[in-house]
Coordinates of C-alpha atoms in Angstrom, one line a residue:
Chain A
M136 CA -82.1 6.5 -30.3
R137 CA -79.5 7.3 -27.7
P138 CA -80.3 7.8 -24.3
S139 CA -79.1 10.8 -21.9
A140 CA -75.4 10.7 -20.0
A141 CA -77.7 10.5 -16.7
T142 CA -79.7 7.8 -18.1
R143 CA -76.8 5.5 -19.1
A144 CA -75.3 6.0 -16.2
L145 CA -78.1 5.0 -14.5
L146 CA -77.8 2.1 -16.6
H147 CA -74.6 1.2 -15.5
L148 CA -75.2 1.1 -11.8
A149 CA -78.1 -0.7 -12.4
N150 CA -75.6 -3.6 -14.5
V151 CA -73.0 -3.4 -11.6
A152 CA -75.7 -4.0 -8.8
V153 CA -76.6 -7.3 -10.6
I154 CA -73.1 -8.2 -11.9
L155 CA -72.6 -8.1 -7.7
F156 CA -75.7 -9.7 -6.9
F157 CA -74.4 -13.2 -9.4
L158 CA -70.6 -12.6 -8.5
L159 CA -70.9 -12.3 -4.4
P160 CA -71.6 -15.7 -4.0
L161 CA -69.4 -17.1 -5.5
I162 CA -66.7 -15.0 -4.4
A163 CA -67.3 -15.2 -1.1
A164 CA -67.2 -19.1 -1.5
L165 CA -63.5 -18.8 -3.3
I166 CA -62.4 -16.9 -0.3
G167 CA -63.5 -18.8 2.4
A168 CA -61.6 -21.7 0.3
L169 CA -58.8 -19.7 0.6
Q170 CA -58.2 -19.2 3.7
S171 CA -57.8 -21.8 7.6
E172 CA -60.4 -22.6 10.0
R173 CA -58.5 -20.0 12.4
S174 CA -58.3 -17.4 10.0
L175 CA -61.8 -17.8 9.4
Q176 CA -62.9 -17.4 12.8
A177 CA -59.5 -14.8 13.5
S178 CA -61.2 -11.4 11.7
T179 CA -64.9 -11.5 11.6
R180 CA -65.4 -8.0 10.7
S181 CA -62.8 -7.5 7.6
I182 CA -63.3 -9.0 4.6
L183 CA -60.1 -10.0 3.5
P184 CA -58.5 -12.9 5.6
P185 CA -55.3 -12.0 7.2
E186 CA -54.2 -15.7 5.2
W187 CA -54.4 -17.4 1.9
T188 CA -53.7 -21.1 1.7
F189 CA -54.2 -23.7 -0.7
D190 CA -54.4 -26.7 2.0
N191 CA -58.6 -27.5 1.9
F192 CA -57.7 -28.2 -1.6
R193 CA -54.6 -30.1 -1.3
V194 CA -56.2 -31.7 1.6
I195 CA -59.8 -33.1 -0.5
L196 CA -57.7 -33.5 -3.8
S197 CA -55.3 -36.2 -1.9
G198 CA -58.0 -38.0 -0.5
G199 CA -56.0 -36.6 3.4
A200 CA -53.4 -38.6 2.2
Q201 CA -51.1 -34.6 3.1
K202 CA -52.7 -32.6 5.5
G203 CA -51.0 -29.2 4.8
T204 CA -49.8 -27.1 7.0
I205 CA -54.1 -26.2 8.5
F206 CA -54.9 -29.3 9.0
D207 CA -51.9 -30.6 11.4
Q208 CA -54.0 -31.4 14.5
A209 CA -56.8 -32.4 12.8
T210 CA -57.1 -36.2 12.8
Y211 CA -61.4 -37.0 11.5
L212 CA -61.8 -36.1 8.1
P213 CA -65.1 -38.1 7.2
D214 CA -64.8 -40.6 4.9
N215 CA -66.7 -39.6 2.0
V216 CA -64.4 -37.0 1.8
K217 CA -61.4 -39.5 1.6
K218 CA -63.4 -41.0 -1.3
I219 CA -63.9 -37.9 -3.2
Y220 CA -62.1 -39.4 -6.3
Y221 CA -65.4 -42.1 -6.3
A222 CA -67.8 -39.1 -6.4
L223 CA -66.0 -37.4 -9.4
A224 CA -65.9 -40.4 -11.1
N225 CA -68.9 -41.7 -10.5
S226 CA -70.7 -37.7 -11.1
A227 CA -69.1 -37.9 -14.4
V228 CA -69.7 -41.4 -15.4
I229 CA -73.6 -41.0 -14.3
S230 CA -73.6 -37.8 -15.9
V231 CA -72.6 -38.5 -19.5
S232 CA -74.1 -42.0 -19.7
V233 CA -77.5 -40.0 -18.9
T234 CA -76.7 -37.4 -21.4
L235 CA -75.5 -39.9 -24.2
L236 CA -78.8 -42.0 -23.5
T237 CA -81.4 -39.0 -23.7
L238 CA -80.0 -37.8 -26.7
V239 CA -80.5 -41.0 -27.9
F240 CA -84.4 -41.6 -26.7
A241 CA -85.1 -38.3 -27.1
S242 CA -84.3 -37.3 -30.6
L243 CA -85.6 -41.2 -32.2
S244 CA -88.7 -39.5 -30.8
A245 CA -88.6 -36.0 -31.7
Y246 CA -88.6 -37.1 -35.1
T247 CA -91.8 -39.5 -35.0
V248 CA -93.3 -36.5 -33.6
V249 CA -92.7 -34.0 -36.6
R250 CA -92.1 -36.3 -39.6
L251 CA -94.8 -39.3 -39.0
H252 CA -98.3 -38.1 -38.1
L253 CA -99.4 -40.8 -35.7
R254 CA -101.9 -39.9 -33.7
W255 CA -100.9 -41.8 -30.3
V256 CA -97.1 -39.7 -31.0
L257 CA -98.5 -36.9 -30.5
W258 CA -100.2 -38.4 -27.4
L259 CA -97.0 -39.2 -26.0
M260 CA -95.8 -36.1 -26.1
N261 CA -98.5 -34.2 -24.3
V262 CA -97.7 -37.0 -21.6
N263 CA -94.2 -35.6 -22.2
V264 CA -95.3 -32.0 -21.8
F265 CA -96.8 -33.0 -18.2
A266 CA -94.3 -35.3 -17.5
R267 CA -92.1 -32.6 -16.0
F268 CA -94.5 -31.2 -13.7
V269 CA -94.1 -34.0 -11.3
P270 CA -92.0 -33.6 -8.5
V271 CA -89.0 -35.6 -8.2
I272 CA -89.9 -36.5 -4.3
V273 CA -93.1 -38.7 -5.2
L274 CA -91.7 -40.6 -7.9
M275 CA -88.3 -41.3 -5.9
I276 CA -90.5 -42.8 -2.8
P277 CA -92.1 -45.6 -5.4
L278 CA -88.7 -45.8 -7.1
Y279 CA -86.9 -46.7 -4.2
V280 CA -89.3 -49.3 -3.6
T281 CA -89.0 -50.5 -6.8
F282 CA -85.4 -50.7 -7.1
R283 CA -84.8 -52.1 -3.6
R284 CA -86.8 -55.2 -5.0
F285 CA -84.6 -54.8 -8.3
G286 CA -81.6 -54.9 -6.1
L287 CA -80.9 -51.3 -8.3
L288 CA -79.8 -49.5 -4.6
N289 CA -76.4 -48.8 -4.4
S290 CA -75.8 -48.2 -7.6
I291 CA -74.9 -46.7 -10.7
W292 CA -77.2 -48.3 -12.9
G293 CA -80.6 -47.2 -10.9
V294 CA -79.1 -43.5 -10.7
I295 CA -78.6 -43.5 -14.8
I296 CA -82.0 -44.8 -15.0
A297 CA -84.0 -42.3 -12.9
L298 CA -82.6 -39.5 -14.3
T299 CA -82.6 -40.4 -18.4
G300 CA -85.8 -40.7 -17.5
F301 CA -86.5 -37.8 -15.4
L302 CA -84.6 -35.7 -18.3
L303 CA -86.0 -37.1 -21.9
P304 CA -89.5 -35.0 -21.6
Y305 CA -87.1 -31.8 -21.6
G306 CA -85.0 -33.0 -24.6
I307 CA -88.2 -34.2 -27.0
L308 CA -89.3 -30.3 -26.4
I309 CA -86.1 -28.7 -27.3
L310 CA -85.6 -31.4 -30.2
A311 CA -88.6 -31.5 -31.3
P312 CA -89.1 -27.5 -32.9
Y313 CA -85.1 -27.4 -34.1
F314 CA -86.6 -31.1 -36.1
A315 CA -89.4 -29.3 -37.4
S316 CA -87.4 -26.4 -38.9
I317 CA -85.2 -28.5 -41.0
P318 CA -86.9 -28.1 -44.3
R319 CA -89.0 -31.6 -45.5
E320 CA -87.7 -31.6 -49.2
L321 CA -84.5 -32.8 -47.8
D322 CA -85.7 -35.8 -46.0
E323 CA -88.0 -36.4 -49.3
A324 CA -85.1 -35.2 -51.7
A325 CA -82.9 -38.4 -50.1
R326 CA -86.4 -40.5 -49.5
I327 CA -86.4 -40.1 -53.3
D328 CA -82.4 -40.6 -53.6
G329 CA -83.3 -44.4 -51.9
C330 CA -83.0 -43.6 -48.5
S331 CA -84.9 -45.6 -45.9
R332 CA -86.8 -42.7 -43.8
F333 CA -84.6 -44.5 -41.4
S334 CA -81.4 -43.4 -42.6
A335 CA -82.8 -40.1 -44.1
F336 CA -83.2 -39.2 -39.9
L337 CA -79.5 -40.5 -39.5
R338 CA -77.6 -39.0 -42.5
I339 CA -79.5 -35.8 -42.7
T340 CA -82.1 -34.5 -39.7
L341 CA -79.6 -35.4 -37.5
P342 CA -76.5 -34.0 -38.9
L343 CA -78.3 -30.1 -39.7
S344 CA -79.5 -30.8 -35.2
T345 CA -75.8 -30.2 -34.0
P346 CA -77.2 -27.0 -32.3
A347 CA -80.3 -28.2 -30.8
L348 CA -78.4 -31.5 -30.2
A349 CA -75.5 -29.3 -28.0
S350 CA -78.3 -27.6 -26.7
Y351 CA -80.3 -30.0 -24.8
G352 CA -76.6 -32.0 -24.1
A353 CA -75.5 -29.0 -22.3
I354 CA -78.8 -28.4 -20.2
V355 CA -79.0 -32.3 -19.8
F356 CA -75.4 -32.8 -18.1
V357 CA -75.8 -29.7 -16.4
I358 CA -78.9 -31.1 -14.9
A359 CA -77.5 -34.6 -14.3
W360 CA -74.3 -33.1 -12.4
N361 CA -76.4 -31.1 -10.1
D362 CA -79.4 -33.5 -8.9
L363 CA -79.2 -34.2 -5.6
L364 CA -82.0 -36.0 -4.4
I365 CA -82.2 -38.9 -7.3
P366 CA -78.6 -40.4 -6.4
L367 CA -79.3 -39.2 -1.8
I368 CA -82.3 -41.7 -2.2
L369 CA -80.9 -44.7 -4.0
N370 CA -77.6 -44.2 -3.0
N371 CA -76.1 -44.2 0.3
R372 CA -73.0 -45.6 0.2
A373 CA -69.9 -43.9 0.2
E374 CA -68.1 -45.6 -3.1
F375 CA -71.7 -45.0 -4.7
M376 CA -72.3 -41.6 -4.1
T377 CA -72.3 -38.6 -6.4
L378 CA -70.8 -34.9 -5.6
P379 CA -74.1 -33.4 -4.5
V380 CA -75.0 -36.3 -2.2
V381 CA -70.9 -36.4 -0.7
I382 CA -71.8 -32.2 -0.4
A383 CA -75.4 -32.6 1.7
S384 CA -73.5 -35.0 3.2
L385 CA -71.7 -33.1 5.4
V386 CA -74.2 -30.5 5.7
G387 CA -74.8 -30.8 9.8
D388 CA -71.5 -32.6 10.3
V389 CA -70.0 -30.7 13.5
H390 CA -65.9 -32.5 12.1
V391 CA -66.0 -30.3 8.7
F392 CA -65.4 -26.7 8.6
F393 CA -66.8 -23.9 6.3
N394 CA -63.2 -23.8 4.7
L395 CA -63.0 -27.2 3.6
L396 CA -67.2 -27.1 2.7
M397 CA -66.6 -24.2 0.3
A398 CA -63.5 -26.0 -1.2
I399 CA -65.6 -28.9 -2.0
C400 CA -68.4 -27.2 -3.1
L401 CA -66.2 -24.9 -6.0
I402 CA -64.7 -28.1 -6.7
A403 CA -68.3 -29.6 -7.5
L404 CA -69.6 -26.8 -9.6
A405 CA -66.7 -26.0 -11.8
P406 CA -67.5 -28.3 -14.3
S407 CA -70.8 -27.2 -14.7
V408 CA -70.2 -23.4 -15.2
L409 CA -67.2 -24.3 -16.8
L410 CA -69.7 -26.0 -19.4
V411 CA -72.5 -23.5 -19.4
L412 CA -70.1 -20.8 -20.0
L413 CA -68.4 -22.3 -23.1
L414 CA -71.7 -23.3 -24.2
R415 CA -73.3 -20.0 -23.0
K416 CA -74.9 -19.4 -26.7
F417 CA -76.0 -23.5 -27.3
V418 CA -77.5 -23.5 -23.7
V419 CA -79.6 -19.9 -23.9
Q420 CA -80.8 -21.2 -27.3
G421 CA -82.1 -24.6 -25.3
L422 CA -83.6 -22.9 -22.4
A423 CA -85.2 -20.9 -24.3
V424 CA -87.3 -23.1 -26.8
G425 CA -88.3 -26.0 -24.4
G426 CA -88.3 -23.8 -21.1
V427 CA -86.5 -26.2 -18.8
K428 CA -86.6 -26.3 -15.3
G429 CA -84.4 -23.8 -13.0
Chain B
M82 CA -71.9 -25.8 -39.6
V83 CA -72.8 -28.5 -41.2
S84 CA -70.9 -29.4 -44.4
V85 CA -72.3 -30.0 -47.9
A86 CA -71.4 -33.6 -48.3
A87 CA -73.0 -34.5 -44.8
A88 CA -76.5 -33.2 -45.7
R89 CA -76.3 -34.9 -49.7
P90 CA -77.2 -38.4 -49.4
A91 CA -74.4 -40.7 -50.3
A92 CA -74.1 -42.3 -53.7
P93 CA -76.2 -45.5 -53.9
G94 CA -73.2 -47.8 -53.6
A95 CA -72.1 -46.3 -50.2
R96 CA -75.2 -46.9 -48.5
I97 CA -74.4 -48.6 -45.3
G98 CA -77.4 -48.2 -42.7
G99 CA -80.3 -48.3 -46.1
V100 CA -80.8 -52.2 -44.6
A101 CA -84.5 -51.9 -45.4
Y102 CA -83.9 -50.5 -48.7
R103 CA -81.7 -53.7 -48.6
F104 CA -84.7 -55.8 -48.5
G105 CA -86.5 -53.6 -51.2
R106 CA -88.6 -51.9 -48.8
E107 CA -88.8 -50.1 -46.2
L108 CA -91.3 -49.9 -42.4
P109 CA -94.4 -48.5 -42.3
P110 CA -94.5 -45.2 -40.8
R111 CA -96.7 -46.8 -38.1
V112 CA -94.5 -49.3 -36.7
L113 CA -91.5 -47.4 -37.2
G114 CA -92.6 -45.1 -35.1
L115 CA -93.4 -47.7 -32.2
V116 CA -90.2 -49.1 -32.7
M117 CA -88.2 -45.2 -32.7
N118 CA -90.1 -44.9 -29.3
L119 CA -89.9 -48.1 -27.9
P120 CA -87.0 -46.7 -25.5
T121 CA -89.0 -43.3 -24.6
M122 CA -91.9 -45.5 -24.0
L123 CA -90.1 -48.3 -22.0
T124 CA -87.9 -45.1 -19.9
L125 CA -90.9 -43.3 -19.4
A126 CA -93.0 -46.5 -18.2
L127 CA -90.6 -47.4 -16.1
V128 CA -89.5 -44.1 -14.4
L129 CA -92.4 -42.1 -15.0
A130 CA -95.9 -43.5 -15.0
Y131 CA -95.5 -46.4 -13.3
P132 CA -94.2 -45.1 -10.1
I133 CA -97.3 -42.5 -10.4
F134 CA -99.5 -45.3 -9.9
Y135 CA -97.3 -47.1 -7.8
A136 CA -96.9 -43.6 -5.3
A137 CA -101.2 -43.5 -5.4
Y138 CA -101.1 -47.2 -3.9
L139 CA -98.1 -47.0 -1.5
S140 CA -99.9 -43.7 0.2
F141 CA -103.2 -46.5 1.1
H142 CA -101.1 -48.7 2.7
K143 CA -99.1 -48.9 5.4
V144 CA -95.1 -48.8 4.1
S145 CA -92.4 -49.3 6.7
L146 CA -89.0 -51.1 7.1
A147 CA -91.2 -54.3 8.7
Q148 CA -93.7 -54.9 6.0
L149 CA -90.4 -53.3 3.7
R150 CA -88.6 -56.2 4.6
R151 CA -91.4 -58.6 4.8
G152 CA -92.6 -57.5 1.1
I153 CA -96.2 -57.1 1.7
F154 CA -98.2 -53.8 2.6
P155 CA -101.6 -54.3 4.8
F156 CA -104.6 -51.8 2.8
V157 CA -105.3 -48.9 5.6
G158 CA -107.6 -46.9 3.4
L159 CA -106.7 -43.4 3.7
D160 CA -105.3 -43.5 7.0
N161 CA -102.4 -42.1 5.7
Y162 CA -104.2 -39.2 4.2
H163 CA -105.9 -38.2 7.5
R164 CA -102.6 -38.3 9.5
I165 CA -101.4 -36.1 7.3
L166 CA -104.5 -34.0 7.0
T167 CA -104.2 -34.0 11.0
D168 CA -100.9 -33.3 11.1
P169 CA -100.2 -30.2 11.7
L170 CA -96.8 -30.3 10.9
F171 CA -97.9 -31.3 7.0
L172 CA -100.1 -27.6 7.4
L173 CA -97.4 -25.7 8.1
A174 CA -95.3 -26.9 5.9
L175 CA -97.8 -26.6 2.9
K176 CA -98.3 -23.1 4.5
N177 CA -95.1 -22.8 4.6
T178 CA -94.6 -24.3 0.3
F179 CA -97.4 -22.0 -1.1
I180 CA -95.7 -18.5 1.2
F181 CA -91.9 -19.7 -0.5
T182 CA -93.4 -19.6 -3.7
A183 CA -95.8 -16.5 -4.1
F184 CA -92.9 -14.7 -2.9
S185 CA -89.8 -16.0 -4.7
V186 CA -92.0 -16.1 -7.9
T187 CA -93.2 -13.1 -7.6
L188 CA -90.1 -11.4 -6.7
E189 CA -88.2 -13.8 -9.6
I190 CA -90.7 -12.4 -12.4
V191 CA -90.4 -8.7 -11.4
L192 CA -86.8 -8.8 -11.5
A193 CA -86.1 -11.5 -15.0
I194 CA -88.1 -8.3 -16.6
A195 CA -86.1 -5.6 -15.3
I196 CA -82.9 -7.5 -16.0
A197 CA -84.3 -9.0 -19.4
L198 CA -84.8 -5.6 -20.4
L199 CA -81.7 -3.9 -18.8
I200 CA -79.4 -6.4 -20.5
D201 CA -81.3 -5.6 -24.1
Q202 CA -80.1 -1.6 -24.2
K203 CA -77.6 -2.7 -26.6
H204 CA -75.3 0.7 -26.1
V205 CA -74.9 0.2 -22.6
W206 CA -71.5 -2.4 -22.7
T207 CA -71.2 -3.2 -18.9
G208 CA -75.0 -5.1 -20.4
R209 CA -72.3 -7.7 -22.3
I210 CA -70.9 -8.4 -19.3
T211 CA -74.1 -9.3 -17.4
K212 CA -75.6 -11.1 -20.0
F213 CA -72.0 -13.4 -20.2
L214 CA -72.3 -13.7 -16.6
I215 CA -76.4 -14.3 -16.2
L216 CA -76.0 -18.3 -17.0
L217 CA -73.3 -18.6 -13.8
P218 CA -75.7 -19.4 -11.1
Y219 CA -78.2 -21.6 -13.9
A220 CA -74.6 -24.1 -13.9
V221 CA -74.4 -24.3 -10.0
P222 CA -75.4 -27.3 -7.8
P223 CA -78.1 -26.6 -5.7
I224 CA -76.5 -28.1 -2.8
A225 CA -73.2 -26.6 -3.4
N226 CA -76.2 -23.3 -3.8
G227 CA -77.6 -23.9 -0.7
L228 CA -74.2 -24.2 1.4
I229 CA -72.6 -20.9 0.0
W230 CA -75.0 -19.5 1.5
S231 CA -75.5 -20.5 4.4
F232 CA -72.0 -19.6 4.6
L233 CA -72.6 -16.3 3.5
Y234 CA -75.5 -16.0 6.2
N235 CA -73.0 -18.0 9.0
F236 CA -73.7 -15.5 12.3
D237 CA -69.7 -15.6 13.5
F238 CA -68.2 -15.0 10.5
G239 CA -70.8 -14.8 7.3
F240 CA -69.8 -12.5 4.6
L241 CA -72.8 -11.0 4.4
N242 CA -72.2 -9.7 7.6
R243 CA -68.8 -9.2 7.6
I244 CA -69.7 -6.5 4.0
L245 CA -72.6 -5.0 6.7
F246 CA -69.9 -4.4 9.6
T247 CA -67.4 -2.9 6.4
L248 CA -69.9 -0.6 5.3
G249 CA -70.8 0.3 8.9
L250 CA -74.3 -0.5 8.7
I251 CA -74.5 -3.1 11.8
H252 CA -73.0 -3.1 14.9
E253 CA -74.0 -6.8 16.1
P254 CA -74.0 -9.9 14.0
I255 CA -77.2 -10.9 12.3
N256 CA -78.2 -14.7 12.4
W257 CA -79.9 -14.5 9.0
S258 CA -81.3 -18.4 8.9
G259 CA -81.5 -19.0 12.1
E260 CA -84.2 -16.8 13.2
P261 CA -87.5 -18.0 12.5
S262 CA -88.8 -14.7 10.9
T263 CA -86.4 -14.3 8.4
A264 CA -85.1 -18.4 8.2
L265 CA -87.8 -18.5 5.1
L266 CA -86.3 -15.8 3.7
A267 CA -83.2 -16.8 3.8
V268 CA -84.0 -20.0 1.9
A269 CA -86.3 -17.9 -0.6
V270 CA -82.8 -15.5 -2.0
P271 CA -80.4 -18.4 -2.7
Y272 CA -83.2 -20.3 -4.5
I273 CA -83.9 -16.7 -6.5
W274 CA -80.2 -16.3 -7.4
R275 CA -80.3 -19.4 -8.6
T276 CA -83.6 -19.5 -10.4
L277 CA -83.5 -15.7 -12.2
P278 CA -81.1 -16.6 -14.8
F279 CA -83.7 -19.1 -16.4
A280 CA -86.8 -16.6 -15.7
I281 CA -84.2 -13.6 -17.0
L282 CA -83.7 -16.1 -20.7
L283 CA -87.4 -16.5 -21.2
I284 CA -88.3 -13.2 -20.7
H285 CA -85.1 -11.9 -22.7
A286 CA -85.6 -14.3 -25.7
A287 CA -89.7 -12.8 -25.8
L288 CA -88.3 -9.4 -25.9
Q289 CA -85.8 -9.8 -29.2
G290 CA -89.0 -11.0 -30.7
I291 CA -90.9 -7.6 -30.8
D292 CA -90.4 -5.2 -33.8
P293 CA -88.2 -2.2 -32.7
A294 CA -90.9 -0.4 -35.7
M295 CA -93.9 -0.4 -32.8
Y296 CA -91.3 2.0 -30.5
E297 CA -90.2 3.7 -32.8
A298 CA -93.7 4.4 -34.1
A299 CA -95.0 4.7 -30.4
S300 CA -92.2 7.6 -29.9
V301 CA -94.0 9.0 -32.7
D302 CA -96.5 9.5 -31.3
G303 CA -95.1 11.4 -28.3
A304 CA -95.4 8.1 -25.9
N305 CA -92.7 8.0 -23.2
A306 CA -90.6 5.1 -22.4
L307 CA -93.2 4.9 -19.3
Q308 CA -96.1 4.2 -22.4
R309 CA -94.0 2.5 -24.7
F310 CA -93.2 -0.4 -21.5
R311 CA -97.0 -0.5 -20.3
H312 CA -99.0 -0.5 -24.0
I313 CA -96.3 -2.5 -26.6
T314 CA -93.7 -4.2 -23.8
L315 CA -95.8 -5.5 -21.1
P316 CA -98.5 -6.8 -23.1
L317 CA -96.2 -8.9 -25.9
L318 CA -94.6 -10.4 -23.0
A319 CA -97.6 -11.6 -21.2
P320 CA -97.3 -15.1 -22.8
V321 CA -93.7 -15.4 -22.2
I322 CA -94.6 -14.0 -17.9
V323 CA -97.3 -16.3 -18.0
V324 CA -95.7 -19.8 -18.8
T325 CA -92.5 -18.2 -16.9
L326 CA -95.0 -18.1 -13.9
V327 CA -96.7 -21.5 -13.8
L328 CA -92.5 -23.3 -15.2
R329 CA -91.4 -21.6 -11.2
T330 CA -94.1 -22.0 -9.4
S331 CA -94.3 -25.9 -10.2
F332 CA -90.6 -25.9 -9.4
A333 CA -91.0 -23.8 -6.0
F334 CA -93.6 -25.7 -4.5
A335 CA -91.1 -28.6 -5.4
V336 CA -88.2 -26.9 -3.4
F337 CA -86.1 -28.8 -1.6
D338 CA -81.7 -28.4 -1.9
E339 CA -81.8 -25.1 -0.6
V340 CA -83.6 -25.9 2.6
L341 CA -81.9 -29.3 3.5
A342 CA -78.0 -26.9 2.7
I343 CA -79.3 -23.9 4.9
T344 CA -82.1 -25.3 7.6
Q345 CA -83.1 -28.8 7.2
G346 CA -86.4 -27.4 8.2
G347 CA -85.5 -25.2 11.4
P348 CA -85.4 -22.8 13.2
G349 CA -87.8 -25.0 15.3
D350 CA -89.9 -26.5 11.8
A351 CA -90.7 -22.4 10.2
T352 CA -88.9 -23.5 7.1
W353 CA -90.5 -27.2 6.7
V354 CA -91.8 -27.1 3.1
A355 CA -93.7 -30.1 1.2
A356 CA -90.8 -32.2 -0.5
W357 CA -89.2 -31.8 3.1
Y358 CA -92.0 -33.1 4.6
S359 CA -92.6 -36.4 2.3
Y360 CA -88.1 -37.2 2.8
K361 CA -88.4 -36.6 6.3
K362 CA -91.3 -38.6 6.4
G363 CA -90.4 -41.3 3.9
F364 CA -86.5 -41.9 4.7
N365 CA -85.8 -41.0 7.9
P366 CA -86.6 -43.2 10.9
P367 CA -89.4 -44.4 11.4
F368 CA -89.4 -44.6 8.0
D369 CA -93.4 -43.8 7.4
I370 CA -93.2 -44.8 3.3
G371 CA -96.7 -44.7 3.6
V372 CA -97.7 -41.3 4.4
G373 CA -94.6 -39.9 3.1
S374 CA -96.0 -41.1 -0.4
A375 CA -99.7 -39.5 0.5
S376 CA -97.7 -36.0 1.2
A377 CA -95.8 -36.0 -1.8
F378 CA -99.0 -36.9 -3.7
V379 CA -101.0 -34.0 -2.1
L380 CA -97.6 -32.0 -3.7
A381 CA -98.1 -33.5 -6.8
L382 CA -102.1 -33.1 -7.4
I383 CA -101.6 -29.3 -7.1
V384 CA -98.4 -29.3 -9.6
G385 CA -100.6 -31.4 -11.6
A386 CA -103.1 -29.1 -11.5
L387 CA -101.0 -26.3 -12.7
A388 CA -99.6 -28.5 -15.2
I389 CA -103.0 -28.7 -17.0
A390 CA -103.2 -25.0 -16.8
Y391 CA -100.0 -24.3 -18.9
V392 CA -100.5 -27.2 -20.7
K393 CA -104.0 -25.3 -22.0
L394 CA -101.6 -22.2 -22.2
I395 CA -99.5 -23.6 -24.5
Y396 CA -101.8 -25.1 -26.8
R397 CA -103.2 -21.9 -27.2
R398 CA -99.8 -20.4 -27.6
I399 CA -99.5 -23.4 -31.4
Q400 CA -103.2 -22.2 -32.2

């Protein structure tokens, strides 16, 4: 049943409003990142700036070596910004390691949940459901004290371990229902042909579950890439900071102006936004099944 | 998607992973279950179970810089809890957290239902653009989200004021995040912006599970759009709305990144929330980790009550 022209016009209008709401902050950030401090402050009532420049990105990506025209007089650039490549590398290494570790751990556990019928495994599942409700700040204080004792502060490892633990529960919630949807007969046929349970898992269940693995992998990567609190508390030296921690460290720094901040924010959000848009279908699936965090 | 060859077990001679087979038997399920769950159990024990108990332990002890250096934490009983429960700032932080959560979650659920219905209208082509862009905010790092909005809010040159000037709606700039009366709202809007996609997706997924025949039958019986929504859509969405509500509530209770980026608790103490309180007490001078733990534990208990409600709901859904 087709709605009337008036109804459709209204629906189009509603869509435009939603699209504007979602896009405006990002467009503003982009405009902000493409101008100088002077031009930001020059015309405070018009939407488009009088001049455009890529200098903010040039300064950041050259680690402060190239000043560009707009930073001629600027002598101070925070150490964190100069070491932006450390932050990029740390963020990448941490997110990729966490994604791989959680994929392996969660698929092993999810398989036992759906195929082995053990009472204590179901109990572990309940712990999992419960686990994702615990606010991260509650765990960070004891983790800080513990990691301090083990010398895991200011290291990549501490952050990887903590993030892996926090993101595992989501994985079991996303993967278990998908594993359960694979016909048990496939498993059994493989075992009749002489496969052990474990190799049936490796050869049958896992290859058939690529969509669920992609869903969970993409979601984990994004959450790990975006996470602030864990690396903020565990690491405070510039060499070990992730991008979100660098951004947080610039909040309230009077020497860093919004044009530079917006450029850093865009650099930080580009990888996760691109990944999510590329794997859109899988992310939507995973979120709908696992009800992951927002 | 998966080739036939991958799905079919390999010929017996080519078996590589079948260690158990070569010994003529395989691990009994009980042992295999233990081995396969070992990594998960170890990680959860280290990062979840142990810290929860340790947080409880720390909350009954005096733990500050001096004690951390010496490694001895003197027992102080309920002193930390007494201190936070008589601290007006903690009570304010709790109150702010409740207001923030109630406001942002309510608005979010209403918006999510509306937008999910909107993108479900298949004959409106702009809906496909909305659907494509909906995931965008989900991927933005919360701290970057906060900073982008604090740029939008800026009193001197922010884009919110620029847009309002251009539209001729205001003549003097508005200090969005700097006024105590609007500061909490200024944190809530970016939070809603970032977390709305999640709520929309959950509800949209449930919407797609509703049989179109039900709407047709109702139309034949003379029900208008509002009645169809009221008597078919809403009741069928109820379970997923409750799940979304509980999930969003428990996460909103722990809001942190946007507060750090936009207001740092200010102006004055207008936007102190529970997680911010624990962070400031535990990780800023004088590093009172005992008090930080106690306040975090109060937050955990509130969210824990919600979690139990959620687990019960999930069980009802499965049965």
